PDB file of C-alpha atoms in Angstrom:
ATOM      1  CA  THR A   1      33.065 -13.609 -55.137  1.00  0.00           C
ATOM      2  CA  PHE A   2      31.545 -14.090 -51.676  1.00  0.00           C
ATOM      3  CA  ALA A   3      28.582 -11.881 -52.550  1.00  0.00           C
ATOM      4  CA  PRO A   4      25.736 -11.010 -52.564  1.00  0.00           C
ATOM      5  CA  MET A   5      24.993 -11.063 -48.856  1.00  0.00           C
ATOM      6  CA  ILE A   6      21.198 -11.389 -48.856  1.00  0.00           C
ATOM      7  CA  ASP A   7      20.346 -12.141 -45.233  1.00  0.00           C
ATOM      8  CA  ILE A   8      17.119 -10.645 -43.986  1.00  0.00           C
ATOM      9  CA  ALA A   9      17.936  -8.782 -40.761  1.00  0.00           C
ATOM     10  CA  ARG A  10      15.389  -7.243 -38.412  1.00  0.00           C
ATOM     11  CA  ASP A  11      17.505  -6.610 -35.333  1.00  0.00           C
ATOM     12  CA  PRO A  12      19.628  -3.449 -35.709  1.00  0.00           C
ATOM     13  CA  ARG A  13      21.938  -4.691 -32.951  1.00  0.00           C
ATOM     14  CA  TRP A  14      23.336  -7.306 -35.359  1.00  0.00           C
ATOM     15  CA  GLY A  15      26.557  -5.786 -36.648  1.00  0.00           C
ATOM     16  CA  ARG A  16      26.259  -7.183 -40.171  1.00  0.00           C
ATOM     17  CA  VAL A  17      22.906  -5.567 -40.866  1.00  0.00           C
ATOM     18  CA  ALA A  18      24.652  -2.980 -43.069  1.00  0.00           C
ATOM     19  CA  GLU A  19      25.759  -5.677 -45.546  1.00  0.00           C
ATOM     20  CA  GLY A  20      22.282  -6.826 -46.505  1.00  0.00           C
ATOM     21  CA  ASN A  21      19.226  -5.345 -48.168  1.00  0.00           C
ATOM     22  CA  GLY A  22      17.115  -4.682 -45.077  1.00  0.00           C
ATOM     23  CA  GLU A  23      14.131  -6.394 -43.510  1.00  0.00           C
ATOM     24  CA  ASP A  24      11.733  -6.837 -46.414  1.00  0.00           C
ATOM     25  CA  PRO A  25      11.764 -10.221 -48.219  1.00  0.00           C
ATOM     26  CA  PHE A  26      10.348  -8.820 -51.471  1.00  0.00           C
ATOM     27  CA  LEU A  27      13.018  -6.137 -51.738  1.00  0.00           C
ATOM     28  CA  GLY A  28      15.623  -8.691 -50.648  1.00  0.00           C
ATOM     29  CA  ALA A  29      14.555 -11.099 -53.370  1.00  0.00           C
ATOM     30  CA  GLN A  30      14.662  -8.410 -56.065  1.00  0.00           C
ATOM     31  CA  MET A  31      18.112  -7.235 -54.963  1.00  0.00           C
ATOM     32  CA  ALA A  32      19.396 -10.815 -54.790  1.00  0.00           C
ATOM     33  CA  ALA A  33      18.395 -11.568 -58.372  1.00  0.00           C
ATOM     34  CA  ALA A  34      19.774  -8.248 -59.626  1.00  0.00           C
ATOM     35  CA  ALA A  35      23.137  -8.831 -57.943  1.00  0.00           C
ATOM     36  CA  VAL A  36      23.415 -12.341 -59.368  1.00  0.00           C
ATOM     37  CA  ARG A  37      22.649 -11.094 -62.872  1.00  0.00           C
ATOM     38  CA  GLY A  38      25.173  -8.300 -62.449  1.00  0.00           C
ATOM     39  CA  PHE A  39      27.989 -10.568 -61.312  1.00  0.00           C
ATOM     40  CA  GLN A  40      27.328 -13.433 -63.728  1.00  0.00           C
ATOM     41  CA  GLY A  41      25.651 -11.890 -66.764  1.00  0.00           C
ATOM     42  CA  ASP A  42      24.327 -14.039 -69.578  1.00  0.00           C
ATOM     43  CA  GLU A  43      27.628 -15.846 -70.107  1.00  0.00           C
ATOM     44  CA  LEU A  44      29.462 -16.891 -66.952  1.00  0.00           C
ATOM     45  CA  SER A  45      32.734 -17.499 -68.789  1.00  0.00           C
ATOM     46  CA  ALA A  46      32.914 -13.932 -70.137  1.00  0.00           C
ATOM     47  CA  PRO A  47      36.131 -12.225 -68.949  1.00  0.00           C
ATOM     48  CA  GLU A  48      34.258  -9.443 -67.128  1.00  0.00           C
ATOM     49  CA  LYS A  49      31.960 -11.839 -65.224  1.00  0.00           C
ATOM     50  CA  ILE A  50      32.459 -13.859 -62.031  1.00  0.00           C
ATOM     51  CA  VAL A  51      30.567 -16.553 -60.147  1.00  0.00           C
ATOM     52  CA  ALA A  52      28.249 -15.137 -57.484  1.00  0.00           C
ATOM     53  CA  CYS A  53      27.803 -16.676 -54.012  1.00  0.00           C
ATOM     54  CA  ALA A  54      24.533 -16.025 -52.185  1.00  0.00           C
ATOM     55  CA  LYS A  55      25.085 -15.937 -48.434  1.00  0.00           C
ATOM     56  CA  HIS A  56      24.478 -16.851 -45.649  1.00  0.00           C
ATOM     57  CA  TYR A  57      22.110 -19.764 -46.113  1.00  0.00           C
ATOM     58  CA  VAL A  58      19.997 -19.418 -44.098  1.00  0.00           C
ATOM     59  CA  GLY A  59      18.657 -17.359 -41.160  1.00  0.00           C
ATOM     60  CA  TYR A  60      22.013 -15.865 -40.210  1.00  0.00           C
ATOM     61  CA  GLY A  61      20.380 -12.500 -39.596  1.00  0.00           C
ATOM     62  CA  SER A  62      18.080 -13.984 -36.944  1.00  0.00           C
ATOM     63  CA  ALA A  63      20.854 -14.362 -34.349  1.00  0.00           C
ATOM     64  CA  GLU A  64      19.384 -13.918 -30.881  1.00  0.00           C
ATOM     65  CA  GLY A  65      20.109 -10.595 -29.213  1.00  0.00           C
ATOM     66  CA  GLY A  66      21.926  -9.372 -32.310  1.00  0.00           C
ATOM     67  CA  ARG A  67      24.997 -11.397 -31.294  1.00  0.00           C
ATOM     68  CA  ASP A  68      26.937 -12.699 -34.276  1.00  0.00           C
ATOM     69  CA  TYR A  69      27.168 -16.534 -34.472  1.00  0.00           C
ATOM     70  CA  GLU A  70      24.404 -16.834 -31.871  1.00  0.00           C
ATOM     71  CA  ASN A  71      21.532 -19.316 -32.120  1.00  0.00           C
ATOM     72  CA  GLY A  72      18.473 -18.539 -34.202  1.00  0.00           C
ATOM     73  CA  GLU A  73      14.910 -19.722 -33.687  1.00  0.00           C
ATOM     74  CA  ILE A  74      12.673 -19.383 -36.735  1.00  0.00           C
ATOM     75  CA  SER A  75       9.282 -21.014 -37.232  1.00  0.00           C
ATOM     76  CA  GLU A  76       8.675 -22.811 -40.520  1.00  0.00           C
ATOM     77  CA  PRO A  77       6.177 -20.200 -41.806  1.00  0.00           C
ATOM     78  CA  THR A  78       8.558 -17.346 -40.970  1.00  0.00           C
ATOM     79  CA  LEU A  79      11.469 -19.201 -42.547  1.00  0.00           C
ATOM     80  CA  ARG A  80       9.471 -19.767 -45.724  1.00  0.00           C
ATOM     81  CA  ASP A  81       7.894 -16.317 -45.905  1.00  0.00           C
ATOM     82  CA  ILE A  82      10.737 -14.079 -44.713  1.00  0.00           C
ATOM     83  CA  TYR A  83      14.211 -15.647 -44.768  1.00  0.00           C
ATOM     84  CA  LEU A  84      14.151 -18.065 -47.713  1.00  0.00           C
ATOM     85  CA  PRO A  85      12.684 -15.868 -50.515  1.00  0.00           C
ATOM     86  CA  PRO A  86      15.922 -13.954 -51.294  1.00  0.00           C
ATOM     87  CA  PHE A  87      17.820 -17.232 -51.640  1.00  0.00           C
ATOM     88  CA  GLU A  88      15.157 -18.820 -53.813  1.00  0.00           C
ATOM     89  CA  SER A  89      15.257 -15.694 -55.970  1.00  0.00           C
ATOM     90  CA  ALA A  90      19.036 -15.967 -56.295  1.00  0.00           C
ATOM     91  CA  VAL A  91      18.719 -19.618 -57.317  1.00  0.00           C
ATOM     92  CA  LYS A  92      16.079 -18.782 -59.925  1.00  0.00           C
ATOM     93  CA  ALA A  93      18.424 -16.097 -61.259  1.00  0.00           C
ATOM     94  CA  GLY A  94      21.059 -18.805 -61.806  1.00  0.00           C
ATOM     95  CA  VAL A  95      23.473 -18.195 -58.933  1.00  0.00           C
ATOM     96  CA  GLY A  96      26.467 -20.511 -59.191  1.00  0.00           C
ATOM     97  CA  THR A  97      27.228 -20.989 -55.500  1.00  0.00           C
ATOM     98  CA  LEU A  98      25.755 -20.533 -52.032  1.00  0.00           C
ATOM     99  CA  MET A  99      27.479 -20.222 -48.671  1.00  0.00           C
ATOM    100  CA  SER A 100      26.147 -22.053 -45.646  1.00  0.00           C
ATOM    101  CA  ALA A 101      25.564 -19.936 -42.547  1.00  0.00           C
ATOM    102  CA  PHE A 102      27.391 -20.011 -39.220  1.00  0.00           C
ATOM    103  CA  LEU A 103      24.450 -20.145 -36.909  1.00  0.00           C
ATOM    104  CA  ASP A 104      22.689 -22.955 -35.103  1.00  0.00           C
ATOM    105  CA  LEU A 105      19.171 -22.721 -36.558  1.00  0.00           C
ATOM    106  CA  ASN A 106      16.399 -24.339 -34.531  1.00  0.00           C
ATOM    107  CA  GLY A 107      18.945 -26.606 -32.883  1.00  0.00           C
ATOM    108  CA  ILE A 108      20.740 -27.695 -36.083  1.00  0.00           C
ATOM    109  CA  PRO A 109      23.935 -25.995 -37.285  1.00  0.00           C
ATOM    110  CA  ALA A 110      23.334 -24.603 -40.772  1.00  0.00           C
ATOM    111  CA  THR A 111      26.479 -26.313 -42.071  1.00  0.00           C
ATOM    112  CA  ALA A 112      25.026 -29.704 -41.107  1.00  0.00           C
ATOM    113  CA  ASN A 113      21.395 -29.076 -42.070  1.00  0.00           C
ATOM    114  CA  ARG A 114      20.601 -31.577 -44.819  1.00  0.00           C
ATOM    115  CA  ARG A 115      16.933 -30.589 -44.985  1.00  0.00           C
ATOM    116  CA  LEU A 116      17.807 -27.034 -45.996  1.00  0.00           C
ATOM    117  CA  LEU A 117      21.001 -27.691 -47.971  1.00  0.00           C
ATOM    118  CA  THR A 118      19.712 -30.682 -49.918  1.00  0.00           C
ATOM    119  CA  ASP A 119      15.960 -31.185 -49.617  1.00  0.00           C
ATOM    120  CA  VAL A 120      14.930 -27.534 -50.012  1.00  0.00           C
ATOM    121  CA  LEU A 121      17.830 -26.040 -51.964  1.00  0.00           C
ATOM    122  CA  ARG A 122      18.324 -28.831 -54.472  1.00  0.00           C
ATOM    123  CA  GLY A 123      15.142 -30.860 -54.179  1.00  0.00           C
ATOM    124  CA  GLU A 124      12.552 -28.075 -54.156  1.00  0.00           C
ATOM    125  CA  TRP A 125      14.404 -25.310 -56.012  1.00  0.00           C
ATOM    126  CA  GLY A 126      16.562 -27.367 -58.380  1.00  0.00           C
ATOM    127  CA  PHE A 127      19.845 -25.635 -57.486  1.00  0.00           C
ATOM    128  CA  ASP A 128      22.647 -27.227 -59.526  1.00  0.00           C
ATOM    129  CA  GLY A 129      25.649 -25.244 -58.319  1.00  0.00           C
ATOM    130  CA  PHE A 130      27.794 -25.924 -55.255  1.00  0.00           C
ATOM    131  CA  VAL A 131      27.696 -24.938 -51.595  1.00  0.00           C
ATOM    132  CA  VAL A 132      30.773 -23.601 -49.824  1.00  0.00           C
ATOM    133  CA  SER A 133      31.007 -23.475 -46.052  1.00  0.00           C
ATOM    134  CA  ASP A 134      31.483 -20.223 -44.207  1.00  0.00           C
ATOM    135  CA  TRP A 135      34.876 -19.497 -42.657  1.00  0.00           C
ATOM    136  CA  ASP A 136      35.944 -22.588 -40.656  1.00  0.00           C
ATOM    137  CA  SER A 137      32.293 -23.542 -40.096  1.00  0.00           C
ATOM    138  CA  VAL A 138      32.884 -27.216 -40.903  1.00  0.00           C
ATOM    139  CA  ALA A 139      35.382 -27.646 -38.073  1.00  0.00           C
ATOM    140  CA  GLU A 140      33.177 -25.477 -35.853  1.00  0.00           C
ATOM    141  CA  LEU A 141      30.580 -28.251 -35.890  1.00  0.00           C
ATOM    142  CA  ILE A 142      32.692 -29.616 -33.028  1.00  0.00           C
ATOM    143  CA  LYS A 143      32.023 -26.439 -31.027  1.00  0.00           C
ATOM    144  CA  HIS A 144      28.332 -26.743 -31.855  1.00  0.00           C
ATOM    145  CA  GLY A 145      28.431 -30.095 -30.096  1.00  0.00           C
ATOM    146  CA  VAL A 146      27.251 -32.238 -33.018  1.00  0.00           C
ATOM    147  CA  ALA A 147      30.654 -33.667 -34.019  1.00  0.00           C
ATOM    148  CA  GLU A 148      33.280 -35.373 -31.876  1.00  0.00           C
ATOM    149  CA  ASP A 149      36.224 -34.555 -34.134  1.00  0.00           C
ATOM    150  CA  ARG A 150      37.180 -33.063 -37.494  1.00  0.00           C
ATOM    151  CA  GLY A 151      36.509 -36.310 -39.311  1.00  0.00           C
ATOM    152  CA  GLN A 152      32.946 -36.498 -38.072  1.00  0.00           C
ATOM    153  CA  ALA A 153      32.462 -32.790 -38.736  1.00  0.00           C
ATOM    154  CA  ALA A 154      33.567 -33.236 -42.348  1.00  0.00           C
ATOM    155  CA  ALA A 155      31.305 -36.252 -42.805  1.00  0.00           C
ATOM    156  CA  LEU A 156      28.291 -34.387 -41.396  1.00  0.00           C
ATOM    157  CA  ALA A 157      28.854 -31.319 -43.576  1.00  0.00           C
ATOM    158  CA  LEU A 158      29.424 -33.349 -46.726  1.00  0.00           C
ATOM    159  CA  HIS A 159      26.314 -35.452 -46.136  1.00  0.00           C
ATOM    160  CA  ALA A 160      24.276 -32.310 -45.479  1.00  0.00           C
ATOM    161  CA  GLY A 161      25.272 -30.873 -48.857  1.00  0.00           C
ATOM    162  CA  VAL A 162      28.340 -28.695 -48.249  1.00  0.00           C
ATOM    163  CA  ASP A 163      30.593 -29.345 -51.250  1.00  0.00           C
ATOM    164  CA  MET A 164      33.577 -27.109 -50.448  1.00  0.00           C
ATOM    165  CA  ASP A 165      35.226 -26.570 -47.059  1.00  0.00           C
ATOM    166  CA  MET A 166      36.472 -23.022 -46.565  1.00  0.00           C
ATOM    167  CA  VAL A 167      39.634 -22.690 -44.442  1.00  0.00           C
ATOM    168  CA  SER A 168      39.232 -25.483 -41.889  1.00  0.00           C
ATOM    169  CA  ASN A 169      40.947 -28.161 -44.072  1.00  0.00           C
ATOM    170  CA  ALA A 170      38.716 -30.802 -42.448  1.00  0.00           C
ATOM    171  CA  TYR A 171      37.826 -32.227 -45.869  1.00  0.00           C
ATOM    172  CA  ILE A 172      41.423 -32.393 -47.060  1.00  0.00           C
ATOM    173  CA  GLU A 173      42.682 -33.922 -43.828  1.00  0.00           C
ATOM    174  CA  THR A 174      39.956 -36.485 -43.094  1.00  0.00           C
ATOM    175  CA  LEU A 175      37.783 -37.477 -46.057  1.00  0.00           C
ATOM    176  CA  ALA A 176      40.255 -39.960 -47.568  1.00  0.00           C
ATOM    177  CA  ALA A 177      40.496 -41.891 -44.297  1.00  0.00           C
ATOM    178  CA  SER A 178      36.737 -41.654 -43.759  1.00  0.00           C
ATOM    179  CA  LEU A 179      36.184 -43.059 -47.238  1.00  0.00           C
ATOM    180  CA  GLN A 180      38.530 -45.977 -46.585  1.00  0.00           C
ATOM    181  CA  SER A 181      36.859 -46.753 -43.253  1.00  0.00           C
ATOM    182  CA  GLY A 182      33.381 -46.625 -44.749  1.00  0.00           C
ATOM    183  CA  LYS A 183      32.265 -43.584 -42.764  1.00  0.00           C
ATOM    184  CA  VAL A 184      31.774 -41.549 -45.945  1.00  0.00           C
ATOM    185  CA  PRO A 185      30.422 -43.033 -49.202  1.00  0.00           C
ATOM    186  CA  ALA A 186      32.314 -42.421 -52.434  1.00  0.00           C
ATOM    187  CA  GLU A 187      29.094 -41.209 -54.038  1.00  0.00           C
ATOM    188  CA  GLU A 188      28.926 -38.163 -51.764  1.00  0.00           C
ATOM    189  CA  ILE A 189      32.521 -37.169 -52.526  1.00  0.00           C
ATOM    190  CA  ASP A 190      31.983 -37.730 -56.246  1.00  0.00           C
ATOM    191  CA  GLU A 191      28.852 -35.583 -56.211  1.00  0.00           C
ATOM    192  CA  ALA A 192      30.603 -32.706 -54.416  1.00  0.00           C
ATOM    193  CA  VAL A 193      33.494 -32.854 -56.894  1.00  0.00           C
ATOM    194  CA  ARG A 194      31.078 -32.968 -59.836  1.00  0.00           C
ATOM    195  CA  ARG A 195      29.236 -29.854 -58.638  1.00  0.00           C
ATOM    196  CA  ILE A 196      32.441 -27.887 -58.136  1.00  0.00           C
ATOM    197  CA  ARG A 197      33.893 -28.926 -61.480  1.00  0.00           C
ATOM    198  CA  CYS A 198      30.649 -28.045 -63.279  1.00  0.00           C
ATOM    199  CA  ILE A 199      30.764 -24.484 -61.974  1.00  0.00           C
ATOM    200  CA  LYS A 200      34.461 -24.185 -62.822  1.00  0.00           C
ATOM    201  CA  GLN A 201      33.660 -25.383 -66.336  1.00  0.00           C
ATOM    202  CA  ARG A 202      30.802 -22.894 -66.736  1.00  0.00           C
ATOM    203  CA  ALA A 203      33.129 -20.131 -65.547  1.00  0.00           C
ATOM    204  CA  GLY A 204      35.701 -21.120 -68.171  1.00  0.00           C
ATOM    205  CA  LEU A 205      38.406 -21.822 -65.605  1.00  0.00           C
ATOM    206  CA  PHE A 206      39.716 -24.939 -67.349  1.00  0.00           C
ATOM    207  CA  GLU A 207      40.335 -22.977 -70.551  1.00  0.00           C
ATOM    208  CA  SER A 208      41.452 -19.718 -68.876  1.00  0.00           C
ATOM    209  CA  PRO A 209      42.607 -20.405 -65.305  1.00  0.00           C
ATOM    210  CA  PHE A 210      44.414 -17.083 -64.776  1.00  0.00           C
ATOM    211  CA  THR A 211      43.161 -13.529 -64.574  1.00  0.00           C
ATOM    212  CA  ASP A 212      44.604 -10.357 -66.018  1.00  0.00           C
ATOM    213  CA  ILE A 213      46.171  -8.759 -62.947  1.00  0.00           C
ATOM    214  CA  ALA A 214      46.476  -5.394 -64.719  1.00  0.00           C
ATOM    215  CA  ARG A 215      42.704  -5.061 -65.172  1.00  0.00           C
ATOM    216  CA  ALA A 216      42.190  -3.538 -61.723  1.00  0.00           C
ATOM    217  CA  SER A 217      44.257  -0.481 -62.550  1.00  0.00           C
ATOM    218  CA  ARG A 218      42.356  -0.037 -65.827  1.00  0.00           C
ATOM    219  CA  ASP A 219      38.781  -0.827 -64.772  1.00  0.00           C
ATOM    220  CA  ILE A 220      38.369   0.259 -61.132  1.00  0.00           C
ATOM    221  CA  LEU A 221      37.644   3.867 -60.123  1.00  0.00           C
ATOM    222  CA  THR A 222      37.440   5.109 -63.680  1.00  0.00           C
ATOM    223  CA  GLU A 223      35.889   8.530 -64.274  1.00  0.00           C
ATOM    224  CA  LYS A 224      32.837   6.896 -65.839  1.00  0.00           C
ATOM    225  CA  SER A 225      32.247   4.477 -62.961  1.00  0.00           C
ATOM    226  CA  ARG A 226      32.802   7.155 -60.317  1.00  0.00           C
ATOM    227  CA  ALA A 227      30.297   9.428 -62.051  1.00  0.00           C
ATOM    228  CA  LEU A 228      27.788   6.571 -62.176  1.00  0.00           C
ATOM    229  CA  ALA A 229      28.297   5.801 -58.476  1.00  0.00           C
ATOM    230  CA  ARG A 230      27.841   9.474 -57.598  1.00  0.00           C
ATOM    231  CA  ASP A 231      24.621   9.600 -59.632  1.00  0.00           C
ATOM    232  CA  PHE A 232      23.310   6.464 -57.894  1.00  0.00           C
ATOM    233  CA  ALA A 233      24.123   7.985 -54.507  1.00  0.00           C
ATOM    234  CA  ARG A 234      22.394  11.232 -55.437  1.00  0.00           C
ATOM    235  CA  GLN A 235      19.250   9.419 -56.622  1.00  0.00           C
ATOM    236  CA  SER A 236      19.200   7.205 -53.525  1.00  0.00           C
ATOM    237  CA  MET A 237      19.393  10.186 -51.181  1.00  0.00           C
TER     238      MET A 237
END
């Protein structure tokens, strides 16, 4: 599932502010961990559990002027103290996947930011899941002005640490040729595949690749769950 959305947002003009947990990094970190535990549980392959995806890594809520997809400028102390804590909390809670953000952060598109996607996420925090791009954000590296074409965009994203390309098909269409021409090393492709397969294995998808399509009618909007939701709403108010 492409959740939880754990962006810290402090500009109410940003339209996606309603999706997150507010402006406080401590609350955001607690909510991030709780959501991950709720989605994944103690056993990721259990039939009632799914792989969580913490998004959008990172700084998406800092878009200038509250304009979605806009640039973001965040100092290193603010990044560390405010925007990164919810994601680190999600990683410590065992989140299986993260989604790279759309924005251009401090001059570097998040989908091509190796320092954040590899050095911090995997090097400092020990994240062992996989990173999926946001919608078409690999191909959009061309619009950011850092890639000449889809092949270069795919190579940049893969090298940065994006393992799965959502929607743009840049990986499918270009990585084989880039591998043959020496523009992309086999090790980077192998590593991305390994990460994705590891999460699929933990989720039990090789043993049980299909879901029970009748579960929705049995498990969603039951009297018990509606009563629980109403009680939560009452307590929150």
